[in-house]
Amino acid sequence: MFLPALASGLTCMAIVWAVFRRRIPDQLDMPPLQPSQLLKRPLAALYGVCCLAGCLLLLAASSYLEVRIWVVTTAFFALMLAKDVFTDYRRYKAAADLRISADDVQLLSISPETSGEAVTSTPHDINESTADTWDNTGSANLTKPEAFSWRTGDTATTMGRMPWKIVPFVVGMFVMVQALVSSGWIAMFAQALASVVGVPVVAVFVMCFLSALVCNLVNNQPMTILFTQILLHRNFQDAVGPLSLKASMYATIMGSNYGANFTLIGALAGIMWSSILDFKGIKIGYLQFAKYGFIVMPAVVASGCLVFALELLVVGS
C-alpha cells in the first residue's frame, strides 16, 4: 500500500496547493518561543507520550499477541487516569500542608503594636516577610497557601474536555449497522456488489469510492464493520475470484481512510478535531469542510485506486 499512499499524498498536496496557494503567505513569522518552554510539566508530558506510544505498539501487535483491542486501550486509559488522580492528590496534600504551615506562622507571629497579642489576619493575608521567610536565617522558607479544588484538577479537566457529545452518535451508527446485519440486508448487498466487482480493476475503483462515500453516512468505523460483513458473506465470496476479493478488501481499507477527508462525519477523528477547534474558539463548519473535501478528495481517491490497480495487474496475487 506504500505506492498508492504516496500517489494519493502527492496528488493531495498538489490540489491543496492549487486551491489555497493565494492564501498562503510568503513568509511566516514564528513566535520567539522554544518548544521546551511550552511544556508546563515535562515529566507528565513524557509520561503521556510513553503511554501513547505503548498503546499504539500494542494495538499494532494485538492480533499477534491475541489480546483484544479494548483490553489494550482500557489499560492505558487506567494508567493515564491514575497519573491524573495521583497528581491531583499530591497538589491537594501540598495545599493542605501549606495551609497548616501558614497557620503555625500566624500563631507564632507576634505584632509589637498589639503588645504581645497574636496577629488575627487570615492565612491569605499573611505578610510576605513572614510567610515567605520565617526568619532572617531562612530556617523555614514557606510559600503562600494555594487553593486547590478537585473540580479544577487534572482529572476533572481531562474528563470535562472529553467529547462526550459524539458518543451517542457513534453508538447509534453501530446499532444501525448491526440492525442491517440482523435483518438480512447483508446478503442482498453482497449479491449486488458481487455482480459488479468481478473484474479486479473495477473492484478497486467501485469498492474504494463506495466505501469512502458510505463513511460519510455512517462514519468509517461502522462502515468497516458493514463492508467486512459483506465481503465475508458467502454470496460475495462464491461469486468473485480470489484476485477480485483481494482487491475489494484492500480497496475497502483505502476507502475507510479516504472517507475521513470528505466530511467531518467520515471519521471520529474529524468530529473530535472539530470539537477541539471549537473549544479553542476556531469555528470550522460541516459544510465548509465538505466544500473543500469534495474538491480535493475525488482526484486523490482516483490516483490511489489507479496505482493500486496497476499493482494488481503487474504483481497479481
Tab-separated table of C-alpha atoms in Angstrom:
chain	number	residue	atom	x	y	z
A	1	MET	CA	0.000	0.000	0.000
A	2	PHE	CA	3.043	2.298	0.003
A	3	LEU	CA	2.785	3.330	-3.653
A	4	PRO	CA	-0.965	4.114	-3.542
A	5	ALA	CA	-0.419	6.128	-0.363
A	6	LEU	CA	2.472	8.015	-1.974
A	7	ALA	CA	0.465	8.790	-5.099
A	8	SER	CA	-2.503	9.957	-3.029
A	9	GLY	CA	-0.306	12.157	-0.857
A	10	LEU	CA	1.368	13.850	-3.813
A	11	THR	CA	-1.964	14.391	-5.545
A	12	CYS	CA	-3.489	15.830	-2.396
A	13	MET	CA	-0.555	18.179	-1.876
A	14	ALA	CA	-0.778	19.438	-5.463
A	15	ILE	CA	-4.532	20.087	-5.304
A	16	VAL	CA	-4.385	21.725	-1.877
A	17	TRP	CA	-1.584	23.989	-3.097
A	18	ALA	CA	-3.599	24.909	-6.205
A	19	VAL	CA	-6.708	25.705	-4.149
A	20	PHE	CA	-5.044	27.598	-1.300
A	21	ARG	CA	-1.888	28.995	-2.938
A	22	ARG	CA	-3.168	32.593	-2.832
A	23	ARG	CA	-3.929	32.321	0.884
A	24	ILE	CA	-0.501	31.009	1.846
A	25	PRO	CA	1.817	33.875	2.914
A	26	ASP	CA	5.321	34.039	1.507
A	27	GLN	CA	6.774	34.158	5.000
A	28	LEU	CA	5.522	33.022	8.382
A	29	ASP	CA	6.562	34.953	11.466
A	30	MET	CA	7.279	32.357	14.084
A	31	PRO	CA	6.862	33.340	17.737
A	32	PRO	CA	10.167	33.583	19.669
A	33	LEU	CA	9.468	30.555	21.831
A	34	GLN	CA	11.337	27.359	22.420
A	35	PRO	CA	9.173	24.209	22.264
A	36	SER	CA	10.529	23.106	25.625
A	37	GLN	CA	9.212	26.324	27.187
A	38	LEU	CA	5.650	25.413	26.240
A	39	LEU	CA	5.684	22.271	28.380
A	40	LYS	CA	4.321	23.223	31.771
A	41	ARG	CA	5.143	19.791	33.215
A	42	PRO	CA	7.794	17.972	31.152
A	43	LEU	CA	7.658	14.746	33.162
A	44	ALA	CA	3.886	14.492	32.790
A	45	ALA	CA	4.234	15.155	29.042
A	46	LEU	CA	6.891	12.449	28.744
A	47	TYR	CA	4.671	10.018	30.652
A	48	GLY	CA	1.780	10.746	28.289
A	49	VAL	CA	3.921	10.265	25.180
A	50	CYS	CA	5.231	6.944	26.503
A	51	CYS	CA	1.682	5.758	27.221
A	52	LEU	CA	0.540	6.774	23.743
A	53	ALA	CA	3.496	5.033	22.068
A	54	GLY	CA	2.994	1.899	24.131
A	55	CYS	CA	-0.710	1.846	23.338
A	56	LEU	CA	-0.122	2.181	19.586
A	57	LEU	CA	2.532	-0.530	19.574
A	58	LEU	CA	0.329	-2.968	21.477
A	59	LEU	CA	-2.628	-2.176	19.235
A	60	ALA	CA	-0.494	-2.979	16.193
A	61	ALA	CA	0.634	-6.255	17.768
A	62	SER	CA	-2.701	-7.173	19.382
A	63	SER	CA	-3.611	-9.709	16.692
A	64	TYR	CA	-0.263	-11.494	17.112
A	65	LEU	CA	-0.497	-11.403	20.910
A	66	GLU	CA	-4.148	-12.484	20.781
A	67	VAL	CA	-5.167	-9.589	23.004
A	68	ARG	CA	-8.453	-7.787	22.457
A	69	ILE	CA	-8.176	-4.153	21.447
A	70	TRP	CA	-10.460	-2.907	24.210
A	71	VAL	CA	-8.168	-4.514	26.802
A	72	VAL	CA	-5.189	-2.523	25.483
A	73	THR	CA	-6.994	0.812	25.324
A	74	THR	CA	-8.634	0.333	28.729
A	75	ALA	CA	-5.292	-0.491	30.342
A	76	PHE	CA	-3.617	2.670	29.069
A	77	PHE	CA	-6.688	4.719	29.946
A	78	ALA	CA	-6.317	3.441	33.513
A	79	LEU	CA	-2.624	4.399	33.519
A	80	MET	CA	-3.346	7.950	32.390
A	81	LEU	CA	-6.256	8.300	34.803
A	82	ALA	CA	-4.101	7.052	37.675
A	83	LYS	CA	-1.471	9.665	36.808
A	84	ASP	CA	-4.044	12.475	36.897
A	85	VAL	CA	-5.558	11.290	40.179
A	86	PHE	CA	-2.109	10.925	41.762
A	87	THR	CA	-1.106	14.412	40.577
A	88	ASP	CA	-4.285	15.916	41.985
A	89	TYR	CA	-3.763	14.135	45.301
A	90	ARG	CA	-0.216	15.484	45.584
A	91	ARG	CA	-1.436	19.011	44.869
A	92	TYR	CA	-4.194	18.580	47.446
A	93	LYS	CA	-1.734	17.406	50.101
A	94	ALA	CA	0.715	20.192	49.267
A	95	ALA	CA	-2.023	22.816	49.579
A	96	ALA	CA	-3.139	21.317	52.900
A	97	ASP	CA	0.436	21.320	54.239
A	98	LEU	CA	0.893	24.948	53.195
A	99	ARG	CA	-2.294	25.950	54.987
A	100	ILE	CA	-1.135	24.192	58.162
A	101	SER	CA	2.299	25.836	57.946
A	102	ALA	CA	0.731	29.257	57.387
A	103	ASP	CA	-1.490	28.775	60.422
A	104	ASP	CA	1.585	27.942	62.501
A	105	VAL	CA	3.281	31.130	61.319
A	106	GLN	CA	0.162	33.112	62.205
A	107	LEU	CA	0.133	31.744	65.757
A	108	LEU	CA	3.857	32.336	66.269
A	109	SER	CA	3.898	35.819	64.774
A	110	ILE	CA	3.757	38.491	67.492
A	111	SER	CA	2.985	42.036	66.475
A	112	PRO	CA	4.812	44.761	68.515
A	113	GLU	CA	1.882	47.134	68.063
A	114	THR	CA	-0.571	44.700	69.721
A	115	SER	CA	1.521	44.326	72.913
A	116	GLY	CA	2.114	40.625	72.505
A	117	GLU	CA	-1.284	39.701	71.040
A	118	ALA	CA	-1.367	37.231	68.215
A	119	VAL	CA	-1.948	38.533	64.698
A	120	THR	CA	-5.572	37.990	63.723
A	121	SER	CA	-5.174	38.096	59.953
A	122	THR	CA	-6.248	35.128	57.868
A	123	PRO	CA	-3.659	32.841	56.249
A	124	HIS	CA	-4.234	34.550	52.913
A	125	ASP	CA	-3.323	37.931	54.458
A	126	ILE	CA	-0.001	36.830	55.936
A	127	ASN	CA	2.694	39.366	55.134
A	128	GLU	CA	5.247	38.108	52.618
A	129	SER	CA	8.082	38.911	55.019
A	130	THR	CA	6.504	36.480	57.480
A	131	ALA	CA	5.020	33.854	55.141
A	132	ASP	CA	7.863	33.590	52.668
A	133	THR	CA	10.699	33.589	55.211
A	134	TRP	CA	10.072	32.550	58.757
A	135	ASP	CA	13.196	34.275	59.991
A	136	ASN	CA	16.177	36.047	58.543
A	137	THR	CA	18.284	32.905	58.678
A	138	GLY	CA	15.988	31.089	56.267
A	139	SER	CA	15.379	28.191	58.658
A	140	ALA	CA	11.800	27.849	57.359
A	141	ASN	CA	11.028	29.030	53.832
A	142	LEU	CA	7.258	28.984	53.329
A	143	THR	CA	5.159	29.989	50.345
A	144	LYS	CA	1.690	31.377	50.490
A	145	PRO	CA	-1.005	28.706	50.738
A	146	GLU	CA	-2.503	27.871	47.352
A	147	ALA	CA	-6.140	26.900	46.979
A	148	PHE	CA	-6.845	23.545	45.377
A	149	SER	CA	-10.159	22.210	44.164
A	150	TRP	CA	-10.824	18.764	42.754
A	151	ARG	CA	-13.198	20.442	40.310
A	152	THR	CA	-10.296	22.232	38.615
A	153	GLY	CA	-7.699	19.470	38.928
A	154	ASP	CA	-6.216	17.439	36.105
A	155	THR	CA	-8.750	14.633	36.468
A	156	ALA	CA	-11.823	16.856	36.256
A	157	THR	CA	-10.297	18.975	33.478
A	158	THR	CA	-9.428	15.945	31.359
A	159	MET	CA	-12.803	14.297	31.817
A	160	GLY	CA	-14.564	17.588	31.139
A	161	ARG	CA	-12.763	18.046	27.816
A	162	MET	CA	-13.702	14.605	26.550
A	163	PRO	CA	-16.019	14.774	23.502
A	164	TRP	CA	-18.935	13.107	25.279
A	165	LYS	CA	-21.441	14.584	22.815
A	166	ILE	CA	-20.253	12.345	19.985
A	167	VAL	CA	-20.681	9.113	21.945
A	168	PRO	CA	-24.437	8.785	21.185
A	169	PHE	CA	-23.724	9.433	17.506
A	170	VAL	CA	-21.101	6.690	17.217
A	171	VAL	CA	-23.094	4.190	19.278
A	172	GLY	CA	-26.188	4.908	17.211
A	173	MET	CA	-24.306	4.245	13.974
A	174	PHE	CA	-23.005	0.909	15.269
A	175	VAL	CA	-26.535	-0.070	16.297
A	176	MET	CA	-27.863	0.850	12.854
A	177	VAL	CA	-25.202	-1.236	11.106
A	178	GLN	CA	-25.868	-4.213	13.352
A	179	ALA	CA	-29.576	-3.852	12.584
A	180	LEU	CA	-28.762	-4.184	8.877
A	181	VAL	CA	-26.769	-7.332	9.617
A	182	SER	CA	-29.534	-8.882	11.704
A	183	SER	CA	-32.337	-8.065	9.274
A	184	GLY	CA	-30.745	-9.857	6.317
A	185	TRP	CA	-29.688	-6.880	4.209
A	186	ILE	CA	-26.093	-8.098	4.133
A	187	ALA	CA	-26.956	-10.999	1.828
A	188	MET	CA	-28.640	-8.626	-0.616
A	189	PHE	CA	-25.748	-6.156	-0.531
A	190	ALA	CA	-23.219	-8.961	-1.037
A	191	GLN	CA	-25.058	-10.313	-4.057
A	192	ALA	CA	-25.437	-6.864	-5.607
A	193	LEU	CA	-21.770	-5.930	-5.176
A	194	ALA	CA	-20.534	-9.297	-6.400
A	195	SER	CA	-22.298	-8.710	-9.694
A	196	VAL	CA	-20.300	-5.503	-10.195
A	197	VAL	CA	-16.779	-6.262	-8.933
A	198	GLY	CA	-15.986	-9.397	-10.911
A	199	VAL	CA	-13.029	-7.660	-12.609
A	200	PRO	CA	-10.196	-6.754	-10.164
A	201	VAL	CA	-9.601	-3.267	-11.593
A	202	VAL	CA	-13.304	-2.465	-11.404
A	203	ALA	CA	-13.397	-3.858	-7.855
A	204	VAL	CA	-10.681	-1.433	-6.780
A	205	PHE	CA	-12.481	1.676	-8.004
A	206	VAL	CA	-16.014	0.618	-7.052
A	207	MET	CA	-15.215	-0.602	-3.547
A	208	CYS	CA	-12.866	2.266	-2.737
A	209	PHE	CA	-15.197	5.061	-3.852
A	210	LEU	CA	-18.258	3.342	-2.416
A	211	SER	CA	-16.704	2.711	0.993
A	212	ALA	CA	-15.360	6.267	1.125
A	213	LEU	CA	-18.817	7.691	0.458
A	214	VAL	CA	-20.555	5.356	2.913
A	215	CYS	CA	-18.097	6.566	5.574
A	216	ASN	CA	-19.808	9.934	5.365
A	217	LEU	CA	-23.197	8.381	6.010
A	218	VAL	CA	-22.403	6.142	8.978
A	219	ASN	CA	-18.790	7.028	9.970
A	220	ASN	CA	-15.788	4.957	8.894
A	221	GLN	CA	-15.754	2.513	11.819
A	222	PRO	CA	-19.355	1.273	11.362
A	223	MET	CA	-18.729	1.280	7.604
A	224	THR	CA	-15.754	-1.041	8.057
A	225	ILE	CA	-17.863	-3.472	10.063
A	226	LEU	CA	-20.649	-3.326	7.474
A	227	PHE	CA	-18.365	-3.892	4.482
A	228	THR	CA	-16.444	-6.630	6.283
A	229	GLN	CA	-19.717	-8.484	6.794
A	230	ILE	CA	-20.464	-8.076	3.087
A	231	LEU	CA	-17.043	-9.277	1.929
A	232	LEU	CA	-17.159	-12.301	4.215
A	233	HIS	CA	-20.660	-13.307	3.149
A	234	ARG	CA	-20.974	-16.456	1.054
A	235	ASN	CA	-22.947	-14.633	-1.656
A	236	PHE	CA	-19.917	-12.437	-2.286
A	237	GLN	CA	-17.070	-14.901	-1.883
A	238	ASP	CA	-18.684	-17.572	-4.070
A	239	ALA	CA	-19.312	-15.101	-6.898
A	240	VAL	CA	-15.910	-13.389	-7.226
A	241	GLY	CA	-12.419	-14.697	-7.880
A	242	PRO	CA	-9.520	-14.590	-5.399
A	243	LEU	CA	-7.921	-11.536	-7.017
A	244	SER	CA	-11.184	-9.590	-7.055
A	245	LEU	CA	-11.746	-10.500	-3.405
A	246	LYS	CA	-8.272	-9.267	-2.513
A	247	ALA	CA	-8.821	-6.066	-4.495
A	248	SER	CA	-12.140	-5.469	-2.734
A	249	MET	CA	-10.628	-5.986	0.707
A	250	TYR	CA	-7.725	-3.591	0.175
A	251	ALA	CA	-9.954	-1.063	-1.589
A	252	THR	CA	-12.273	-1.050	1.435
A	253	ILE	CA	-9.301	-0.313	3.683
A	254	MET	CA	-8.289	2.544	1.401
A	255	GLY	CA	-11.836	3.890	1.354
A	256	SER	CA	-12.103	3.889	5.143
A	257	ASN	CA	-9.099	6.233	5.254
A	258	TYR	CA	-10.075	8.404	2.303
A	259	GLY	CA	-13.631	8.819	3.575
A	260	ALA	CA	-12.448	10.703	6.643
A	261	ASN	CA	-11.439	13.632	4.436
A	262	PHE	CA	-14.690	14.253	2.584
A	263	THR	CA	-16.746	15.471	5.553
A	264	LEU	CA	-16.326	15.725	9.306
A	265	ILE	CA	-18.745	12.833	9.744
A	266	GLY	CA	-16.424	10.499	7.841
A	267	ALA	CA	-14.302	9.655	10.881
A	268	LEU	CA	-14.392	10.008	14.626
A	269	ALA	CA	-11.108	11.913	14.387
A	270	GLY	CA	-12.756	14.630	12.290
A	271	ILE	CA	-15.535	15.138	14.827
A	272	MET	CA	-13.033	15.271	17.697
A	273	TRP	CA	-10.801	17.661	15.713
A	274	SER	CA	-13.763	19.967	15.167
A	275	SER	CA	-14.640	19.822	18.872
A	276	ILE	CA	-11.068	20.727	19.869
A	277	LEU	CA	-11.021	23.679	17.468
A	278	ASP	CA	-14.388	24.839	18.787
A	279	PHE	CA	-13.012	24.691	22.326
A	280	LYS	CA	-10.147	26.927	21.171
A	281	GLY	CA	-12.544	29.399	19.582
A	282	ILE	CA	-11.952	28.318	15.954
A	283	LYS	CA	-15.118	27.543	14.004
A	284	ILE	CA	-14.979	25.010	11.155
A	285	GLY	CA	-18.466	24.233	9.855
A	286	TYR	CA	-19.518	20.910	8.365
A	287	LEU	CA	-20.442	22.489	5.044
A	288	GLN	CA	-17.204	24.460	4.918
A	289	PHE	CA	-15.156	21.297	5.464
A	290	ALA	CA	-17.240	19.283	2.969
A	291	LYS	CA	-16.862	22.005	0.341
A	292	TYR	CA	-13.106	21.586	0.167
A	293	GLY	CA	-13.276	17.859	0.866
A	294	PHE	CA	-15.283	17.185	-2.279
A	295	ILE	CA	-12.976	19.447	-4.289
A	296	VAL	CA	-9.771	17.709	-3.222
A	297	MET	CA	-10.614	14.105	-2.453
A	298	PRO	CA	-12.114	12.653	-5.692
A	299	ALA	CA	-8.818	13.075	-7.544
A	300	VAL	CA	-6.900	11.816	-4.507
A	301	VAL	CA	-9.000	8.653	-4.339
A	302	ALA	CA	-8.735	8.141	-8.097
A	303	SER	CA	-4.928	8.419	-8.051
A	304	GLY	CA	-4.633	5.895	-5.223
A	305	CYS	CA	-7.000	3.489	-6.957
A	306	LEU	CA	-5.140	3.834	-10.248
A	307	VAL	CA	-1.770	2.973	-8.707
A	308	PHE	CA	-3.219	0.064	-6.739
A	309	ALA	CA	-4.968	-1.273	-9.835
A	310	LEU	CA	-1.678	-1.147	-11.748
A	311	GLU	CA	0.000	-3.026	-8.905
A	312	LEU	CA	-2.625	-5.759	-9.134
A	313	LEU	CA	-2.157	-6.053	-12.899
A	314	VAL	CA	1.623	-6.234	-12.630
A	315	VAL	CA	2.077	-8.267	-9.476
A	316	GLY	CA	-1.219	-10.160	-9.463
A	317	SER	CA	-1.957	-12.337	-6.447
